[in-house]
Amino acid sequence: MSVLDAFGQALSTFGNAGMLLAVIGGILVGVLVGVIPGINGLTAISMLLPFTFHMKPETALPLIIAIQTVQFTGGAITTILLNMPGEEVNAATLMDGFPMTQKGQAGRALGAAFASAAMGNIVTVVVSLALISLIVPLLFSIRTADMVFVVLLGLLCIAALGQGSMTKGLISGGLGLLIATIGTDPMRAIPRFTFGSTYLYEGIGLLPLVLGLFAIPEMIALAASGGTIARTGVVIKGMRDVWEGARDVLRHWTVWLRSCVIGYIVGILPGIGSTSATFVAYGQAKATSKHPEKYGTGTVEGVIAPESASHASLAGDLTTTLALGIPGSSGMIFVLAAMWMVGLVPGPDMLTKHLPLSLSLLLVIFVAGIIGAGICFLVAPSLARIAFIPGSVLAPLVLVLVFVGVFTYHQDFTDIVATLICGVVGLVMKRFGYSRPAMLLGWVLGGIQEQYLFLALKLDGPLFFMRPISLSLILIIVLIFAYGPVKKLFGRRRGLTRA
Amino acid sequence: MRKKLVAILVALSLVLVVVVGACAPKAAPAQSVSDFYAKNVVTLITPFAPGGGTDYGARTFAGFWSDATGGAMIVKNMTAGSGMEGINFLYKAKPDGLTLGIQVHTNSLMWWLYNDPALQNEYNKFQFIGYFLNESFVFATAPHLKDIKSLADLQKKEGLKIAVTTPVTNMNINGAMVIELFNLKGAKLIPGYRGTADIGVSLGRGEIDATVNVAASVRDQVPQMANPPLVTLDSKRTQEWPDTPAIPELVQLSGSQKELFDFFSNWYGGKTLIAPPGTPADKISYLSEAFNKVLANPGYQAQAKLRWRAADVPIQGKDFARIVDNLWKTPEDFKTRVKQMVERNTKQ
């Protein structure tokens, strides 16, 4: 069957009422879980998973993928308005998203986030459709040794995340790397820093860390300040503000495009995760900006970069999951499980016999991305008003949702304790100006880097980096981080020459 | 006057006692075990994350529980400590028959073998209801080694890199056993992969030469990430790979090799349905019958077959308990030898 014929069949599945209902249901669930702090998409999907037993493949899979697609879009809302990542991948967005809200530009930040998301989804789905047969060879050409430098690129972005003080940013990142060592040594399975607790055998949990680091300090600070999130008494411009944000994406199309490329490539590569793509995108946007000093103070490019990357990664992640049965993210593990439940086996068949189904799932990302962003656009002006709710009302409400959400995930009270401890850490970091996103990035990538580095050493020895792809990545790393200083140096010389 | 007062007080007290007694919750009348399970919800502790193979098995089983008993079963995932927290929790749970667990048998054996300090349960003291979803391990090579078609070809290749996950897993022991039984020169286990998915990618890239894994996982990897397996690490062939010979067909095992192989033949790669120690015998008996009913349900079989294509050969709980008891008689020095075998065959 030709790709065009398969594409035609894929399009026709959207005429199926069950499929459409599943997509719409997934969109609504995705927006809801993204918006509610504490309840994340993985929780929603794990609850829905048993019901997929009784569904047909063309209903079950679109439902899960629609949730996956839209949860990041909805997650940007709490990130921007409350400085609380709705999903882990939204953490990079808060570095500029929340400061924009504080400046009274919440609508613009939301508009930029949603437009980046929708456009990122659209373009990368089209690319996936065009390149679907090339993705597997591409994936196999990148070795473990190369992955060391892909992850290193992400880790080096920690330097870009320190607002005002690079030293503090690096300390935060180092703390994140240290926390990443809690758990079991991946090489020898020896418990590290677990203090005899089985809870810590797998390290600090994602939800307690993210919500503890971000939600608790923000709500406590809000309650203590006695005011509202928005610091300036700016009149809400409503939809005009939101559309301004959407136009910003077109104005800064190079930032958007580069971030999409980063997100898509990271999405294809299993084991790294979309979160690192968002930080790499943010880091490269800052490093190549004419005004890097504005990043972290509420610049719209700081929202465009991570949101584009997070959404661009989905299409690549799904393609790898379908073609190889290798999920690149936790969410895709559920897609894989749903595939088993409906009798589908990931692998070559998904790109041949079941090609129409695979293409229709990619189209679900396309459709859900547009509709999800559309719904978010419509509600954005109203949601922007959250920035003006008194902290005495907002803080307790949000904190209740956070703790309910943390408990819901594993029904383990220890998660609540862990969240509180992370909350204390987050408070101290906020008080003394240490970057919490940098710490999160260190935590996310630390374990991955350790695994890849030690595997690379075992597989290829100490000269594991002597490969074209690895050397190219090293060159890219050097170029990205040397760009700013070199540009400054040439700028000074030009100034002296003119003088 | 005083006497009348006392009499009234005594009468009132008696009335009060009668009223309170009448209102007090009566002791439940003795009900049959089947009524008990028809009216109560059973919690199935699953020490693995949602979406994985064991979780799929648990949810499939739970989905057909009400057909067998008339009651409901819910799955509760408790994944902390690589599942140990869930099993520790189950061990200490109230033995009322309403909390059960599903465990990958070899996981508990590994914790026992390595004397994991966080272990707070004794696996052999659980009440075994049944064993099911058996999976044999197989040994498969990477796509770039298509020319290796027999044991003889395999033995000619020196320095094979065999991917495994962290050291305290069944995969490592099976991998070390393959190296020793087949006398593979220079072959080493490469630990540190997070799971089957990572190993598959590495196989496809050609970074590693082989892996040992459950038959169903290798099926998913062939042909992009693995060749059809060369050996089934069991005493007989598996239905998943009927053309793949079992170990006894390929090698004549010597004394110590046979001792090692016999030991691992009792390891059984499937799942056990277990109840906390002290669960009453009548409930265990009922649960065993319910277990058999679920497994005999055509709907359950069809659902399970989507993941485990080979027909299941379950083992009854009391028989499986004997297998575990025998394993628990393993001398400490043998356990030490097994660990040393893994250590010397692992690339440091």
Tab-separated table of N, CA and C in Angstrom, chain A residues 46 49-50 53 136 139-145 147 184-189 191 196 198-199 201-202 269-272 323-327 333-334 336-337 340-343 345-348 410-412 414 448 451-452 455 457-460, chain B residues 50-53 55-56 59-60 63 76-85 88 116-118 120 161 165-168 190-194 197-198 200-202 204-208 219-220 222-225 303 306-307 309 343 346-348:
chain	number	residue	atom	x	y	z
A	46	SER	N	-3.543	6.645	33.273
A	46	SER	CA	-3.481	5.363	33.986
A	46	SER	C	-4.859	4.975	34.507
A	49	LEU	N	-6.803	3.613	31.438
A	49	LEU	CA	-6.226	2.443	30.761
A	49	LEU	C	-7.100	1.183	30.845
A	50	PRO	N	-7.647	0.839	32.023
A	50	PRO	CA	-8.461	-0.380	32.069
A	50	PRO	C	-9.657	-0.326	31.126
A	53	PHE	N	-9.485	-1.698	27.490
A	53	PHE	CA	-9.709	-3.124	27.237
A	53	PHE	C	-10.883	-3.368	26.306
A	136	VAL	N	13.368	5.215	11.527
A	136	VAL	CA	14.026	4.067	12.155
A	136	VAL	C	15.521	4.019	11.808
A	139	LEU	N	17.267	6.655	13.831
A	139	LEU	CA	17.383	6.290	15.240
A	139	LEU	C	18.537	5.331	15.467
A	140	PHE	N	18.688	4.367	14.577
A	140	PHE	CA	19.743	3.368	14.763
A	140	PHE	C	21.129	3.885	14.408
A	141	SER	N	21.198	5.018	13.760
A	141	SER	CA	22.521	5.539	13.414
A	141	SER	C	23.131	6.329	14.579
A	142	ILE	N	22.319	6.657	15.565
A	142	ILE	CA	22.833	7.414	16.716
A	142	ILE	C	23.116	6.432	17.845
A	143	ARG	N	24.364	6.355	18.234
A	143	ARG	CA	24.759	5.355	19.229
A	143	ARG	C	24.700	5.895	20.650
A	144	THR	N	24.891	4.999	21.587
A	144	THR	CA	24.889	5.380	23.001
A	144	THR	C	25.930	6.470	23.259
A	145	ALA	N	27.101	6.332	22.625
A	145	ALA	CA	28.155	7.338	22.809
A	145	ALA	C	27.669	8.722	22.382
A	147	MET	N	24.617	9.724	22.403
A	147	MET	CA	23.586	10.164	23.345
A	147	MET	C	24.203	10.880	24.541
A	184	THR	N	18.857	3.749	43.199
A	184	THR	CA	19.689	2.559	42.998
A	184	THR	C	20.686	2.810	41.876
A	185	ASP	N	21.934	2.491	42.136
A	185	ASP	CA	22.977	2.618	41.116
A	185	ASP	C	22.594	1.766	39.906
A	186	PRO	N	22.506	2.365	38.710
A	186	PRO	CA	22.038	1.601	37.557
A	186	PRO	C	23.010	0.501	37.128
A	187	MET	N	24.290	0.637	37.529
A	187	MET	CA	25.273	-0.360	37.093
A	187	MET	C	25.345	-1.553	38.046
A	188	ARG	N	25.278	-1.256	39.338
A	188	ARG	CA	25.506	-2.323	40.304
A	188	ARG	C	24.305	-2.567	41.217
A	189	ALA	N	23.241	-1.814	40.996
A	189	ALA	CA	22.008	-1.976	41.776
A	189	ALA	C	22.244	-1.803	43.272
A	191	PRO	N	21.879	0.455	46.532
A	191	PRO	CA	21.109	1.630	46.955
A	191	PRO	C	22.040	2.775	47.343
A	196	GLY	N	17.860	3.313	53.982
A	196	GLY	CA	17.062	2.144	54.331
A	196	GLY	C	15.602	2.227	53.929
A	198	THR	N	12.588	1.956	51.339
A	198	THR	CA	12.276	1.428	50.002
A	198	THR	C	11.643	2.504	49.136
A	199	TYR	N	11.019	3.494	49.755
A	199	TYR	CA	10.413	4.584	48.985
A	199	TYR	C	11.450	5.262	48.105
A	201	TYR	N	14.157	3.934	46.889
A	201	TYR	CA	14.888	3.024	45.997
A	201	TYR	C	14.850	3.498	44.559
A	202	GLU	N	13.769	4.144	44.189
A	202	GLU	CA	13.699	4.646	42.818
A	202	GLU	C	13.874	6.150	42.765
A	269	LEU	N	14.511	10.292	19.704
A	269	LEU	CA	15.504	9.533	20.460
A	269	LEU	C	14.901	9.081	21.778
A	270	PRO	N	14.751	7.771	21.964
A	270	PRO	CA	14.151	7.331	23.218
A	270	PRO	C	15.114	7.519	24.382
A	271	GLY	N	14.551	7.733	25.544
A	271	GLY	CA	15.376	7.767	26.751
A	271	GLY	C	15.712	9.147	27.260
A	272	ILE	N	15.469	10.179	26.428
A	272	ILE	CA	15.839	11.522	26.905
A	272	ILE	C	14.623	12.244	27.469
A	323	ALA	N	6.851	2.416	15.597
A	323	ALA	CA	7.737	1.680	14.685
A	323	ALA	C	8.583	0.639	15.396
A	324	LEU	N	8.918	0.927	16.655
A	324	LEU	CA	9.845	0.037	17.346
A	324	LEU	C	9.318	-0.488	18.669
A	325	GLY	N	8.217	0.055	19.132
A	325	GLY	CA	7.738	-0.355	20.448
A	325	GLY	C	8.602	0.203	21.549
A	326	ILE	N	9.304	1.292	21.239
A	326	ILE	CA	10.185	1.891	22.234
A	326	ILE	C	9.615	3.252	22.620
A	327	PRO	N	9.042	3.343	23.811
A	327	PRO	CA	8.448	4.623	24.204
A	327	PRO	C	9.517	5.604	24.633
A	333	ILE	N	4.453	5.030	27.153
A	333	ILE	CA	4.358	3.680	27.724
A	333	ILE	C	2.890	3.265	27.759
A	334	PHE	N	2.018	4.230	28.031
A	334	PHE	CA	0.586	3.916	28.065
A	334	PHE	C	0.046	3.643	26.661
A	336	LEU	N	1.745	2.252	24.383
A	336	LEU	CA	2.212	0.889	24.124
A	336	LEU	C	1.296	-0.132	24.817
A	337	ALA	N	0.964	0.158	26.065
A	337	ALA	CA	0.086	-0.748	26.814
A	337	ALA	C	-1.268	-0.840	26.140
A	340	TRP	N	-1.114	-3.143	23.211
A	340	TRP	CA	-1.214	-4.562	23.589
A	340	TRP	C	-2.662	-4.936	23.861
A	341	MET	N	-3.330	-4.049	24.586
A	341	MET	CA	-4.687	-4.363	25.016
A	341	MET	C	-5.645	-4.520	23.848
A	342	VAL	N	-5.330	-3.861	22.751
A	342	VAL	CA	-6.227	-3.991	21.600
A	342	VAL	C	-5.641	-4.911	20.541
A	343	GLY	N	-4.556	-5.603	20.907
A	343	GLY	CA	-4.022	-6.640	20.029
A	343	GLY	C	-3.059	-6.165	18.960
A	345	VAL	N	0.746	-5.041	17.735
A	345	VAL	CA	2.153	-5.232	18.106
A	345	VAL	C	2.968	-4.147	17.427
A	346	PRO	N	3.659	-3.322	18.194
A	346	PRO	CA	4.482	-2.292	17.553
A	346	PRO	C	5.611	-2.938	16.766
A	347	GLY	N	5.978	-2.291	15.692
A	347	GLY	CA	7.053	-2.855	14.878
A	347	GLY	C	6.787	-2.588	13.411
A	348	PRO	N	7.448	-3.334	12.546
A	348	PRO	CA	7.337	-3.080	11.102
A	348	PRO	C	5.893	-3.105	10.597
A	410	HIS	N	-0.068	7.639	43.487
A	410	HIS	CA	0.323	6.315	43.990
A	410	HIS	C	-0.442	5.879	45.223
A	411	GLN	N	-1.340	6.743	45.703
A	411	GLN	CA	-2.043	6.512	46.981
A	411	GLN	C	-1.047	6.153	48.091
A	412	ASP	N	0.009	6.895	48.121
A	412	ASP	CA	1.064	6.637	49.109
A	412	ASP	C	1.285	7.916	49.897
A	414	THR	N	3.592	8.677	51.800
A	414	THR	CA	4.983	9.128	51.763
A	414	THR	C	5.208	10.175	50.673
A	448	ILE	N	19.976	9.972	33.527
A	448	ILE	CA	20.106	9.545	32.116
A	448	ILE	C	21.562	9.631	31.694
A	451	GLN	N	23.735	6.868	33.125
A	451	GLN	CA	23.541	5.597	32.435
A	451	GLN	C	24.265	5.586	31.091
A	452	TYR	N	24.051	6.619	30.294
A	452	TYR	CA	24.654	6.640	28.961
A	452	TYR	C	26.175	6.690	29.037
A	455	LEU	N	27.539	3.284	30.121
A	455	LEU	CA	27.340	2.309	29.042
A	455	LEU	C	28.298	2.583	27.895
A	457	LEU	N	31.210	3.935	28.024
A	457	LEU	CA	32.552	3.513	28.430
A	457	LEU	C	32.692	1.992	28.342
A	458	LYS	N	31.649	1.287	28.739
A	458	LYS	CA	31.713	-0.178	28.691
A	458	LYS	C	31.698	-0.680	27.243
A	459	LEU	N	30.923	0.001	26.404
A	459	LEU	CA	30.763	-0.498	25.030
A	459	LEU	C	31.941	-0.125	24.136
A	460	ASP	N	32.387	1.132	24.258
A	460	ASP	CA	33.378	1.637	23.306
A	460	ASP	C	34.688	2.109	23.937
B	50	PRO	N	1.734	1.118	36.055
B	50	PRO	CA	0.674	0.926	35.067
B	50	PRO	C	1.260	0.926	33.660
B	51	GLY	N	0.710	0.099	32.815
B	51	GLY	CA	1.146	0.088	31.414
B	51	GLY	C	2.127	-1.019	31.081
B	52	GLY	N	2.770	-1.585	32.107
B	52	GLY	CA	3.759	-2.633	31.828
B	52	GLY	C	3.116	-4.006	31.691
B	53	GLY	N	3.952	-5.010	31.435
B	53	GLY	CA	3.458	-6.360	31.201
B	53	GLY	C	2.734	-6.953	32.406
B	55	ASP	N	1.407	-5.353	34.959
B	55	ASP	CA	0.191	-4.575	35.183
B	55	ASP	C	-0.894	-5.034	34.213
B	56	TYR	N	-0.513	-5.267	32.978
B	56	TYR	CA	-1.461	-5.777	31.985
B	56	TYR	C	-2.025	-7.120	32.438
B	59	ARG	N	-4.452	-6.548	35.380
B	59	ARG	CA	-5.737	-5.940	34.973
B	59	ARG	C	-6.568	-6.923	34.162
B	60	THR	N	-5.889	-7.747	33.378
B	60	THR	CA	-6.628	-8.770	32.629
B	60	THR	C	-7.284	-9.737	33.614
B	63	GLY	N	-10.121	-8.143	35.469
B	63	GLY	CA	-11.270	-7.907	34.602
B	63	GLY	C	-12.251	-9.069	34.563
B	76	LYS	N	-4.181	-2.139	42.485
B	76	LYS	CA	-3.503	-0.998	43.103
B	76	LYS	C	-2.004	-1.130	42.813
B	77	ASN	N	-1.458	-0.166	42.111
B	77	ASN	CA	-0.036	-0.209	41.767
B	77	ASN	C	0.793	0.368	42.914
B	78	MET	N	1.765	-0.386	43.346
B	78	MET	CA	2.699	0.113	44.382
B	78	MET	C	4.099	-0.204	43.895
B	79	THR	N	4.722	0.798	43.304
B	79	THR	CA	5.934	0.518	42.549
B	79	THR	C	7.233	0.880	43.260
B	80	ALA	N	7.153	1.551	44.374
B	80	ALA	CA	8.384	2.047	45.006
B	80	ALA	C	9.338	0.899	45.334
B	81	GLY	N	10.621	1.197	45.231
B	81	GLY	CA	11.624	0.191	45.569
B	81	GLY	C	11.621	-0.958	44.594
B	82	SER	N	11.390	-0.639	43.308
B	82	SER	CA	11.304	-1.680	42.274
B	82	SER	C	10.273	-2.737	42.650
B	83	GLY	N	9.237	-2.281	43.284
B	83	GLY	CA	8.141	-3.192	43.621
B	83	GLY	C	8.247	-3.785	45.011
B	84	MET	N	9.380	-3.575	45.668
B	84	MET	CA	9.556	-4.207	46.972
B	84	MET	C	8.579	-3.629	47.991
B	85	GLU	N	8.297	-2.350	47.865
B	85	GLU	CA	7.384	-1.726	48.817
B	85	GLU	C	6.012	-2.393	48.749
B	88	ASN	N	6.334	-5.835	50.391
B	88	ASN	CA	6.455	-5.658	51.845
B	88	ASN	C	5.094	-5.308	52.451
B	116	ASP	N	18.710	-8.742	49.900
B	116	ASP	CA	18.489	-7.298	49.828
B	116	ASP	C	18.148	-6.753	51.220
B	117	PRO	N	18.880	-5.725	51.678
B	117	PRO	CA	18.664	-5.226	53.039
B	117	PRO	C	17.285	-4.599	53.246
B	118	ALA	N	16.634	-4.188	52.166
B	118	ALA	CA	15.329	-3.549	52.335
B	118	ALA	C	14.190	-4.557	52.392
B	120	GLN	N	11.544	-6.838	53.618
B	120	GLN	CA	10.832	-7.003	54.890
B	120	GLN	C	9.778	-8.088	54.759
B	161	LYS	N	29.207	-9.305	23.428
B	161	LYS	CA	28.682	-8.383	24.448
B	161	LYS	C	27.190	-8.702	24.593
B	165	THR	N	20.024	-5.873	32.199
B	165	THR	CA	19.647	-4.686	32.969
B	165	THR	C	20.549	-4.616	34.214
B	166	THR	N	20.051	-4.078	35.300
B	166	THR	CA	20.918	-3.955	36.484
B	166	THR	C	21.259	-5.344	37.018
B	167	PRO	N	22.339	-5.461	37.764
B	167	PRO	CA	22.830	-6.771	38.178
B	167	PRO	C	21.822	-7.630	38.942
B	168	VAL	N	20.944	-7.029	39.715
B	168	VAL	CA	20.082	-7.866	40.559
B	168	VAL	C	18.806	-8.234	39.812
B	190	ILE	N	26.912	-6.866	29.750
B	190	ILE	CA	26.993	-5.403	29.844
B	190	ILE	C	25.746	-4.955	30.609
B	191	PRO	N	25.878	-4.664	31.909
B	191	PRO	CA	24.711	-4.252	32.681
B	191	PRO	C	24.487	-2.747	32.570
B	192	GLY	N	23.353	-2.314	33.056
B	192	GLY	CA	23.096	-0.872	33.136
B	192	GLY	C	21.959	-0.390	32.255
B	193	TYR	N	21.409	-1.279	31.418
B	193	TYR	CA	20.275	-0.854	30.605
B	193	TYR	C	19.047	-0.780	31.488
B	194	ARG	N	18.215	0.229	31.210
B	194	ARG	CA	17.055	0.426	32.075
B	194	ARG	C	15.978	-0.610	31.837
B	197	ALA	N	13.363	-2.047	26.318
B	197	ALA	CA	13.319	-1.068	25.223
B	197	ALA	C	14.719	-0.546	24.911
B	198	ASP	N	15.464	-0.176	25.946
B	198	ASP	CA	16.835	0.324	25.742
B	198	ASP	C	17.717	-0.752	25.121
B	200	GLY	N	16.750	-3.182	23.231
B	200	GLY	CA	16.349	-3.331	21.834
B	200	GLY	C	17.003	-2.310	20.931
B	201	VAL	N	17.043	-1.059	21.387
B	201	VAL	CA	17.667	0.000	20.575
B	201	VAL	C	19.151	-0.300	20.386
B	202	SER	N	19.799	-0.710	21.465
B	202	SER	CA	21.231	-1.012	21.385
B	202	SER	C	21.512	-2.184	20.460
B	204	GLY	N	19.621	-3.000	17.882
B	204	GLY	CA	19.394	-2.491	16.531
B	204	GLY	C	20.556	-1.650	16.019
B	205	ARG	N	21.205	-0.943	16.946
B	205	ARG	CA	22.345	-0.100	16.557
B	205	ARG	C	23.593	-0.925	16.288
B	206	GLY	N	23.602	-2.165	16.760
B	206	GLY	CA	24.785	-3.005	16.595
B	206	GLY	C	25.839	-2.785	17.665
B	207	GLU	N	25.458	-2.110	18.759
B	207	GLU	CA	26.428	-1.838	19.830
B	207	GLU	C	26.661	-3.082	20.672
B	208	ILE	N	25.657	-3.900	20.769
B	208	ILE	CA	25.775	-5.130	21.540
B	208	ILE	C	25.419	-6.303	20.634
B	219	ARG	N	10.085	-11.553	20.787
B	219	ARG	CA	9.174	-11.587	19.635
B	219	ARG	C	8.921	-10.167	19.127
B	220	ASP	N	8.733	-9.214	20.065
B	220	ASP	CA	8.490	-7.821	19.675
B	220	ASP	C	9.721	-7.207	19.007
B	222	VAL	N	12.132	-8.881	17.107
B	222	VAL	CA	12.480	-9.470	15.809
B	222	VAL	C	11.653	-8.800	14.715
B	223	PRO	N	12.166	-8.428	13.544
B	223	PRO	CA	13.540	-8.635	13.096
B	223	PRO	C	14.420	-7.386	13.178
B	224	GLN	N	13.813	-6.207	13.525
B	224	GLN	CA	14.602	-4.975	13.456
B	224	GLN	C	15.678	-4.922	14.536
B	225	MET	N	15.403	-5.564	15.659
B	225	MET	CA	16.325	-5.421	16.781
B	225	MET	C	16.891	-6.749	17.278
B	303	GLN	N	-7.897	-12.426	25.939
B	303	GLN	CA	-7.224	-11.171	26.298
B	303	GLN	C	-5.761	-11.421	26.626
B	306	LEU	N	-3.306	-11.883	23.727
B	306	LEU	CA	-2.858	-10.711	22.967
B	306	LEU	C	-1.425	-10.343	23.349
B	307	ARG	N	-1.067	-10.673	24.573
B	307	ARG	CA	0.288	-10.347	25.027
B	307	ARG	C	1.162	-11.589	25.110
B	309	ARG	N	1.400	-15.096	23.744
B	309	ARG	CA	0.776	-15.910	22.690
B	309	ARG	C	0.776	-17.390	23.018
B	343	GLU	N	29.182	-12.139	38.722
B	343	GLU	CA	30.256	-11.139	38.868
B	343	GLU	C	31.379	-11.369	37.860
B	346	THR	N	30.571	-10.420	34.252
B	346	THR	CA	30.090	-9.054	33.987
B	346	THR	C	31.278	-8.156	33.684
B	347	LYS	N	31.142	-7.343	32.661
B	347	LYS	CA	32.218	-6.405	32.306
B	347	LYS	C	32.298	-5.341	33.392
B	348	GLN	N	33.471	-5.206	33.973
B	348	GLN	CA	33.633	-4.249	35.080
B	348	GLN	C	33.957	-2.854	34.545
